[in-house]
CSV table of C-alpha atoms in Angstrom, one decimal:
chain,number,residue,atom,x,y,z
A,386,MET,CA,23.9,23.2,-6.8
A,387,ASN,CA,23.3,20.6,-4.1
A,388,GLU,CA,21.0,17.8,-5.1
A,389,LYS,CA,18.3,17.3,-2.5
A,390,ASN,CA,15.8,14.5,-1.8
A,391,LEU,CA,12.1,15.0,-1.2
A,392,PHE,CA,10.1,12.7,1.1
A,393,LEU,CA,6.6,12.7,2.4
A,394,ASP,CA,6.0,11.0,5.8
A,395,LEU,CA,2.5,9.8,6.7
A,396,ASN,CA,1.8,9.2,10.3
A,397,VAL,CA,-1.6,7.9,11.4
A,398,LEU,CA,-3.1,6.9,14.8
A,399,GLN,CA,-6.3,4.8,14.5
A,400,THR,CA,-8.3,3.0,17.1
A,401,VAL,CA,-9.8,-0.3,16.1
A,402,PRO,CA,-12.4,-2.1,18.3
A,403,SER,CA,-12.7,-5.9,18.7
A,404,SER,CA,-11.4,-7.1,15.4
A,405,ASN,CA,-9.3,-9.6,13.5
A,406,ILE,CA,-8.4,-7.7,10.3
A,407,ASN,CA,-5.2,-9.5,9.5
A,408,ARG,CA,-4.8,-13.2,10.4
A,409,ASP,CA,-1.8,-15.5,10.8
A,410,ASP,CA,-1.6,-19.1,9.7
A,411,THR,CA,-3.6,-20.2,12.8
A,412,GLY,CA,-6.4,-17.7,12.2
A,413,ALA,CA,-5.4,-15.5,15.1
A,414,PRO,CA,-4.7,-11.7,14.7
A,415,LYS,CA,-1.1,-11.0,13.8
A,416,THR,CA,1.1,-9.7,16.6
A,417,ALA,CA,4.6,-8.2,17.1
A,418,PHE,CA,6.8,-8.2,20.2
A,419,TYR,CA,8.1,-4.6,20.6
A,420,GLY,CA,9.2,-2.7,23.7
A,421,GLY,CA,9.0,-5.8,25.8
A,422,VAL,CA,5.3,-6.4,25.2
A,423,THR,CA,3.0,-8.0,22.7
A,424,ARG,CA,1.4,-5.6,20.3
A,425,ALA,CA,-1.4,-5.9,17.7
A,426,ARG,CA,0.1,-6.0,14.2
A,427,VAL,CA,-1.3,-5.6,10.7
A,428,SER,CA,1.2,-6.5,7.9
A,429,SER,CA,2.2,-3.9,5.3
A,430,GLN,CA,1.2,-6.3,2.6
A,431,SER,CA,-2.3,-6.5,3.9
A,432,TRP,CA,-2.7,-2.7,4.1
A,433,LYS,CA,-1.2,-2.2,0.6
A,434,ARG,CA,-3.7,-4.7,-0.8
A,435,ALA,CA,-6.5,-2.7,0.9
A,436,MET,CA,-5.1,0.5,-0.7
A,437,ARG,CA,-5.0,-1.1,-4.2
A,438,ASN,CA,-8.7,-2.1,-3.7
A,439,TYR,CA,-9.5,1.5,-2.6
A,440,PHE,CA,-7.8,2.8,-5.8
A,441,LYS,CA,-10.1,0.5,-7.8
A,442,LYS,CA,-13.2,1.9,-6.0
A,443,GLU,CA,-12.0,5.4,-6.7
A,444,LYS,CA,-11.6,4.5,-10.4
A,445,VAL,CA,-7.9,4.9,-10.3
A,446,THR,CA,-6.1,2.8,-12.9
A,447,VAL,CA,-4.3,0.0,-11.3
A,448,GLY,CA,-2.1,-2.9,-12.5
A,449,THR,CA,-2.6,-6.6,-12.4
A,450,ARG,CA,-0.5,-9.2,-10.5
A,451,THR,CA,-0.7,-12.7,-11.9
A,452,LYS,CA,1.2,-15.8,-12.7
A,453,GLU,CA,-1.1,-16.3,-15.8
A,454,ILE,CA,0.4,-13.3,-17.6
A,455,ALA,CA,0.6,-15.3,-20.9
A,456,GLY,CA,-3.2,-15.9,-20.9
A,457,TYR,CA,-3.8,-12.3,-19.9
A,458,LEU,CA,-1.7,-11.0,-22.7
A,459,ALA,CA,-3.1,-13.4,-25.2
A,460,LYS,CA,-6.6,-12.2,-24.4
A,461,GLN,CA,-5.5,-8.6,-25.1
A,462,ILE,CA,-4.0,-9.7,-28.4
A,463,GLN,CA,-7.3,-11.3,-29.4
A,464,LYS,CA,-9.2,-8.2,-28.3
A,465,LEU,CA,-7.1,-6.1,-30.7
A,466,ASP,CA,-7.4,-8.7,-33.5
A,467,THR,CA,-10.5,-10.7,-33.2
A,468,SER,CA,-9.5,-12.8,-36.2
A,469,LEU,CA,-6.8,-14.6,-34.2
A,470,ASP,CA,-7.6,-18.0,-32.7
A,471,GLU,CA,-6.6,-18.8,-29.1
A,472,LYS,CA,-3.5,-20.8,-29.9
A,473,THR,CA,-2.0,-18.2,-32.2
A,474,ALA,CA,-2.6,-15.5,-29.7
A,475,MET,CA,-1.0,-17.6,-26.9
A,476,ASP,CA,2.0,-18.3,-29.2
A,477,LYS,CA,2.5,-14.6,-29.7
A,478,ALA,CA,2.1,-13.8,-26.0
A,479,VAL,CA,4.7,-16.4,-25.1
A,480,ALA,CA,7.1,-15.1,-27.7
A,481,ILE,CA,6.8,-11.6,-26.3
A,482,LEU,CA,7.4,-12.8,-22.7
A,483,THR,CA,10.3,-15.0,-23.7
A,484,ALA,CA,11.9,-12.1,-25.5
A,485,ALA,CA,11.7,-10.0,-22.3
A,486,GLY,CA,13.5,-12.8,-20.4
A,487,ILE,CA,10.4,-14.0,-18.6
A,488,LYS,CA,10.1,-17.8,-18.3
A,489,VAL,CA,6.7,-19.2,-19.0
A,490,LYS,CA,5.8,-22.9,-18.8
A,491,LYS,CA,2.7,-25.1,-18.5
A,492,ASP,CA,1.5,-25.4,-14.9
A,493,LYS,CA,1.1,-29.1,-14.0
A,494,ASP,CA,-1.9,-28.4,-11.8
A,495,THR,CA,-3.9,-26.0,-13.9
A,496,GLY,CA,-2.6,-26.9,-17.4
A,497,LYS,CA,-2.2,-23.2,-18.1
A,498,MET,CA,0.9,-21.3,-19.2
A,499,ALA,CA,2.3,-19.6,-16.1
A,500,THR,CA,5.3,-17.8,-14.7
A,501,GLY,CA,7.1,-19.1,-11.6
A,502,ALA,CA,6.1,-16.0,-9.6
A,503,LEU,CA,3.5,-13.3,-9.8
A,504,LEU,CA,4.2,-10.6,-12.4
A,505,PHE,CA,3.0,-7.0,-11.9
A,506,VAL,CA,1.9,-5.2,-15.1
A,507,SER,CA,0.0,-2.1,-15.9
A,508,PRO,CA,-2.9,-1.9,-18.4
A,509,GLY,CA,-0.8,0.4,-20.6
A,510,GLN,CA,2.1,-2.1,-20.7
A,511,ILE,CA,-0.2,-5.0,-21.6
A,512,ASN,CA,-1.8,-3.0,-24.4
A,513,LYS,CA,1.5,-1.9,-25.9
A,514,LEU,CA,2.9,-5.5,-25.6
A,515,ALA,CA,-0.2,-6.8,-27.5
A,516,GLU,CA,0.2,-4.1,-30.2
A,517,TYR,CA,3.9,-5.1,-30.6
A,518,ALA,CA,3.0,-8.7,-30.9
A,519,LEU,CA,0.5,-8.0,-33.7
A,520,ASN,CA,2.9,-5.7,-35.6
A,521,HIS,CA,5.8,-8.1,-35.5
A,522,ASP,CA,5.4,-11.6,-37.0
A,523,LYS,CA,8.8,-12.8,-35.7
A,524,ILE,CA,10.4,-11.7,-32.5
A,525,ASP,CA,13.9,-13.0,-32.5
A,526,ASN,CA,16.4,-10.3,-32.7
A,527,LYS,CA,18.2,-7.9,-30.3
A,528,ASP,CA,16.2,-4.9,-31.3
A,529,ASP,CA,12.9,-6.7,-30.6
A,530,LYS,CA,14.1,-7.7,-27.1
A,531,GLN,CA,15.2,-4.2,-26.3
A,532,ALA,CA,11.9,-2.7,-27.5
A,533,ILE,CA,9.9,-5.1,-25.5
A,534,LYS,CA,12.0,-4.5,-22.3
A,535,GLN,CA,11.4,-0.7,-22.9
A,536,ILE,CA,7.7,-1.2,-22.9
A,537,PHE,CA,7.9,-2.8,-19.5
A,538,LYS,CA,9.6,0.3,-18.2
A,539,GLU,CA,6.9,2.8,-19.4
A,540,ASP,CA,3.2,3.5,-18.7
A,541,ASN,CA,3.4,2.4,-15.0
A,542,SER,CA,0.1,2.3,-13.2
A,543,LEU,CA,-0.2,4.1,-9.9
A,544,ASP,CA,0.2,1.0,-7.7
A,545,LEU,CA,3.1,-0.2,-9.8
A,546,ALA,CA,4.9,3.1,-9.5
A,547,LEU,CA,4.3,3.2,-5.8
A,548,PHE,CA,4.9,-0.4,-4.7
A,549,GLY,CA,7.4,-1.5,-7.4
A,550,ARG,CA,8.0,-4.7,-9.3
A,551,MET,CA,10.6,-7.4,-8.8
A,552,VAL,CA,11.2,-9.8,-11.7
A,553,ALA,CA,13.6,-12.6,-10.7
A,554,ASP,CA,13.9,-13.9,-14.2
A,555,ASN,CA,15.1,-10.5,-15.5
A,556,PRO,CA,16.0,-7.8,-13.0
A,557,GLU,CA,16.1,-5.3,-16.0
A,558,LEU,CA,12.3,-5.2,-15.7
A,559,ASN,CA,12.3,-4.3,-12.0
A,560,VAL,CA,10.6,-1.1,-10.9
A,561,ASP,CA,11.9,0.5,-7.7
A,562,ALA,CA,9.1,1.2,-5.3
A,563,SER,CA,8.7,4.9,-4.5
A,564,ALA,CA,6.6,4.2,-1.4
A,565,GLN,CA,7.3,2.3,1.8
A,566,VAL,CA,4.5,1.1,4.0
A,567,ALA,CA,5.4,-0.1,7.6
A,568,HIS,CA,3.8,-2.9,9.5
A,569,VAL,CA,1.2,-1.4,11.7
A,570,ILE,CA,1.5,-2.0,15.4
A,571,SER,CA,-0.5,-0.9,18.5
A,572,THR,CA,0.9,1.9,20.7
A,573,HIS,CA,0.3,-0.3,23.7
A,574,GLU,CA,0.3,-3.9,25.0
A,575,ILE,CA,-2.6,-6.0,23.9
A,576,MET,CA,-4.2,-9.1,25.4
A,577,PRO,CA,-5.7,-11.6,22.9
A,578,GLU,CA,-9.3,-12.4,23.6
A,579,TYR,CA,-11.6,-15.3,22.4
A,580,ASP,CA,-15.2,-15.3,21.3
A,581,TYR,CA,-16.9,-18.6,21.9
A,582,PHE,CA,-19.9,-19.0,19.6
A,583,THR,CA,-22.6,-21.5,18.8
A,584,ALA,CA,-24.9,-21.8,15.8
A,585,LEU,CA,-28.3,-23.5,15.7
A,586,ASP,CA,-29.8,-25.4,12.9
A,587,ASP,CA,-33.0,-23.5,11.8
A,588,LEU,CA,-34.7,-26.8,10.9
A,589,GLN,CA,-33.8,-28.5,14.2
A,590,ALA,CA,-36.8,-30.0,16.0
A,591,ASP,CA,-38.0,-28.2,19.1
A,592,ASP,CA,-37.3,-31.2,21.3
A,593,THR,CA,-33.7,-31.5,20.1
A,594,ASN,CA,-31.0,-30.0,22.4
A,595,GLY,CA,-27.5,-28.7,21.5
A,596,ALA,CA,-26.0,-26.5,18.8
A,597,ALA,CA,-25.2,-27.6,15.3
A,598,MET,CA,-21.8,-25.8,15.4
A,599,LEU,CA,-19.4,-24.7,18.1
A,600,GLY,CA,-16.3,-22.5,17.6
A,601,THR,CA,-14.0,-19.8,18.8
A,602,ILE,CA,-12.6,-16.7,17.1
A,603,GLU,CA,-9.5,-14.9,18.5
A,604,TYR,CA,-9.6,-11.1,18.4
A,605,ASP,CA,-8.1,-8.0,20.0
A,606,SER,CA,-8.7,-4.2,20.1
A,607,ALA,CA,-6.0,-1.5,19.8
A,608,THR,CA,-4.9,2.0,19.0
A,609,LEU,CA,-2.7,1.5,16.0
A,610,TYR,CA,0.3,3.5,14.8
A,611,ARG,CA,0.4,3.5,11.0
A,612,TYR,CA,3.3,4.8,8.9
A,613,ALA,CA,4.2,5.2,5.3
A,614,ASN,CA,6.5,7.4,3.2
A,615,ILE,CA,6.8,8.4,-0.5
A,616,ASN,CA,10.1,9.2,-2.2
A,617,VAL,CA,8.7,12.0,-4.4
A,618,LYS,CA,11.6,12.1,-6.8
A,619,ASP,CA,11.4,8.4,-7.4
A,620,LEU,CA,7.6,8.6,-8.0
A,621,ILE,CA,8.2,11.4,-10.6
A,622,LYS,CA,10.7,9.1,-12.3
A,623,ASN,CA,8.2,6.2,-12.3
A,624,LEU,CA,5.4,8.5,-13.6
A,625,ASP,CA,5.8,12.2,-14.5
A,626,GLN,CA,5.5,15.4,-12.4
A,627,LYS,CA,1.8,16.1,-13.1
A,628,ASP,CA,0.7,12.5,-12.6
A,629,ALA,CA,3.0,12.2,-9.5
A,630,LEU,CA,1.2,15.1,-7.7
A,631,GLU,CA,-2.2,13.7,-8.5
A,632,SER,CA,-1.0,10.2,-7.4
A,633,ILE,CA,0.3,11.5,-4.1
A,634,ALA,CA,-3.1,12.9,-3.3
A,635,ALA,CA,-4.7,9.6,-4.2
A,636,PHE,CA,-2.1,7.7,-2.1
A,637,ILE,CA,-2.8,10.0,1.0
A,638,LYS,CA,-6.5,9.5,0.7
A,639,ALA,CA,-6.2,5.7,0.2
A,640,PHE,CA,-3.8,5.3,3.1
A,641,ILE,CA,-6.1,7.3,5.4
A,642,LEU,CA,-9.4,5.8,4.4
A,643,SER,CA,-8.6,2.2,3.5
A,644,MET,CA,-8.7,-0.8,5.8
A,645,PRO,CA,-8.1,-4.6,5.4
A,646,THR,CA,-11.3,-6.6,5.4
A,647,GLY,CA,-10.4,-9.6,7.5
A,648,LYS,CA,-13.5,-10.8,9.5
A,649,GLN,CA,-15.2,-7.4,8.8
A,650,ASN,CA,-18.7,-9.0,8.6
A,651,THR,CA,-18.1,-10.6,12.1
A,652,PHE,CA,-16.8,-7.4,13.8
A,653,ALA,CA,-17.9,-4.4,11.7
A,654,ASN,CA,-14.7,-2.8,12.8
A,655,LYS,CA,-14.4,-0.1,10.1
A,656,THR,CA,-13.1,3.1,11.8
A,657,LEU,CA,-11.5,6.3,10.7
A,658,PRO,CA,-8.1,7.7,11.9
A,659,ASN,CA,-8.1,9.7,15.1
A,660,TYR,CA,-5.0,11.7,14.2
A,661,ILE,CA,-3.1,12.3,11.0
A,662,MET,CA,0.3,14.0,10.5
A,663,LEU,CA,2.0,14.6,7.2
A,664,THR,CA,5.5,15.9,7.0
A,665,LEU,CA,7.6,16.9,4.0
A,666,ARG,CA,11.3,16.4,4.4
A,667,THR,CA,14.4,16.9,2.2
A,668,ASP,CA,16.9,14.7,4.0
A,669,THR,CA,15.4,11.4,5.1
A,670,PRO,CA,12.0,9.8,5.9
A,671,VAL,CA,11.4,9.3,9.6
A,672,ASN,CA,9.3,6.5,11.1
A,673,LEU,CA,8.2,7.8,14.6
A,674,ILE,CA,7.5,4.3,16.0
A,675,SER,CA,10.1,5.0,18.7
A,676,ALA,CA,7.5,7.1,20.4
A,677,PHE,CA,5.8,3.9,21.5
A,678,GLU,CA,8.9,1.7,22.3
A,679,GLU,CA,7.7,2.4,25.9
A,680,PRO,CA,4.1,1.2,25.6
A,681,VAL,CA,1.3,3.6,26.4
A,682,THR,CA,-0.3,2.7,29.7
A,683,THR,CA,-3.5,4.3,30.8
A,684,GLN,CA,-7.0,3.5,32.2
A,685,ASN,CA,-8.6,6.4,30.2
A,686,GLY,CA,-8.1,5.4,26.6
A,687,TYR,CA,-5.0,5.4,24.5
A,688,VAL,CA,-5.6,8.0,21.8
A,689,LYS,CA,-4.7,11.2,23.6
A,690,LYS,CA,-1.7,9.8,25.2
A,691,SER,CA,-0.6,8.3,21.9
A,692,ILE,CA,-0.9,11.7,20.1
A,693,GLU,CA,1.1,13.4,22.9
A,694,LYS,CA,3.9,10.8,22.5
A,695,LEU,CA,3.9,11.0,18.7
A,696,GLN,CA,4.1,14.8,18.7
A,697,ASN,CA,7.0,14.7,21.3
A,698,ALA,CA,8.8,12.1,19.1
A,699,TYR,CA,8.4,14.4,16.1
A,700,LYS,CA,10.0,17.3,18.0
A,701,SER,CA,12.8,15.1,19.2
A,702,ALA,CA,13.5,13.8,15.7
A,703,ASN,CA,13.9,17.3,14.4
A,704,GLN,CA,16.9,17.7,16.7
A,705,LEU,CA,18.7,15.1,14.7
A,706,VAL,CA,17.6,15.8,11.1
A,707,ASP,CA,16.9,18.9,9.0
A,708,GLU,CA,14.0,21.0,9.7
A,709,PRO,CA,11.0,19.8,7.7
A,710,LEU,CA,9.8,21.9,4.8
A,711,PHE,CA,6.2,21.5,5.9
A,712,ASN,CA,4.1,19.8,8.5
A,713,ILE,CA,0.3,19.5,8.7
A,714,THR,CA,-2.0,17.6,11.1
A,715,LEU,CA,-5.7,16.7,11.3
A,716,SER,CA,-7.2,15.4,14.5
A,717,GLN,CA,-10.6,14.1,15.6
A,718,VAL,CA,-9.5,14.9,19.2
A,719,ASP,CA,-9.4,18.4,20.6
A,720,LEU,CA,-5.8,19.4,21.1
A,721,ALA,CA,-4.1,22.4,22.5
A,722,LYS,CA,-2.7,24.7,19.8
A,723,ASP,CA,1.0,24.1,19.1
A,724,LYS,CA,2.9,26.4,16.7
A,725,GLU,CA,5.0,23.4,15.5
A,726,PHE,CA,1.9,21.7,14.1
A,727,ASN,CA,-0.2,23.3,11.4
A,728,GLN,CA,-3.6,22.0,12.2
A,729,VAL,CA,-6.5,21.8,9.8
A,730,GLY,CA,-10.1,20.7,10.2
A,731,LYS,CA,-10.9,18.8,7.0
A,732,LEU,CA,-9.3,16.0,5.0
A,733,THR,CA,-9.8,18.0,1.8
A,734,GLU,CA,-7.9,21.0,3.3
A,735,LEU,CA,-5.1,18.7,4.4
A,736,ILE,CA,-4.7,17.3,0.9
A,737,GLU,CA,-4.9,20.7,-0.7
A,738,GLN,CA,-2.2,22.2,1.6
A,739,ILE,CA,0.2,19.3,1.2
A,740,THR,CA,-0.2,19.4,-2.6
A,741,THR,CA,0.6,23.1,-2.6
A,742,ALA,CA,3.6,22.5,-0.5
A,743,LEU,CA,4.8,19.7,-2.7
A,744,THR,CA,4.3,21.8,-5.9
A,745,LYS,CA,6.4,24.6,-4.3
A,746,ALA,CA,9.1,22.1,-3.2
A,747,ILE,CA,9.4,20.4,-6.6
A,748,ALA,CA,9.6,23.8,-8.3
A,749,ASP,CA,12.4,24.9,-6.0
A,750,GLU,CA,15.7,25.1,-7.8
A,751,ASN,CA,17.4,23.0,-5.1
A,752,ILE,CA,15.1,20.0,-5.8
A,753,ASN,CA,16.4,18.0,-8.7
A,754,ASN,CA,13.3,16.7,-10.5
């Protein structure tokens, strides 16, 4: 029996008006040079952060990333045993982390016990580590270390299972990401613009001239191409089959509806995708950004032309890779019917159909789950 992979591609086109949703170190919107021209760009880290915040709003259990993992664990230990004082709880927390190979030391600036880098942990892992600390007075043997490391490999939260964890101190605790999120770029060239603004002092006398503040904000507007993929088999390994299917539906919804919040109060730039394409593949994920290597040029808006180029790129890609198991699209733009694209009219319908297709693919005897 041949072992097959299973990948879900998410392709989104979304128009954003004047905005600055992801800034560089100078405060300007991030850009990328692609196809010989400057494009608007939003980093994958920024959009993944927006997705994690969306999960929280939807009451999806998410993990915590922090350098102050010792204090976080100590608080959970005290929560389970209220008789312990702060120092005893901290000593137990440090012992647990040390046994796992995670280096913790006092930060010279904050005075708190901290790791050298952010550590990503799930609520389930923190709770089990706290229980282990309370049930074992001394943690100093090989069995303890192995048991603690095992706790770090179980009970992954959704965001941890999707986006992974790297632990430089001990690679044994790494979690391979089951999802990839690309940097977002515009389908066309952009020209940076500047908003010159002034602010007046409300208590300024009527006979006083001039503004109390002057400034500029750089911004741009663009039709963005957004891409992500999920390795379904890896997600099942990080969670389990039932949770993986539910998690994929949550991921799709979060990817489609979330947006980074940079300067949102200044520009009120929250929009919804104009076009969505989900594709289920068994050989390789396919980022269709090559559709826009030659930038879209038009005087009548970029969305329709971008959709046309994206669909053509999808058809061209299928000449090089295996025929997809399933493809489904949702568009706010009226499109001509095309038999290669299964079009639906509602997000709920899109998620229902892709979930059904995933369930069938996972159950297929050729998919090693």
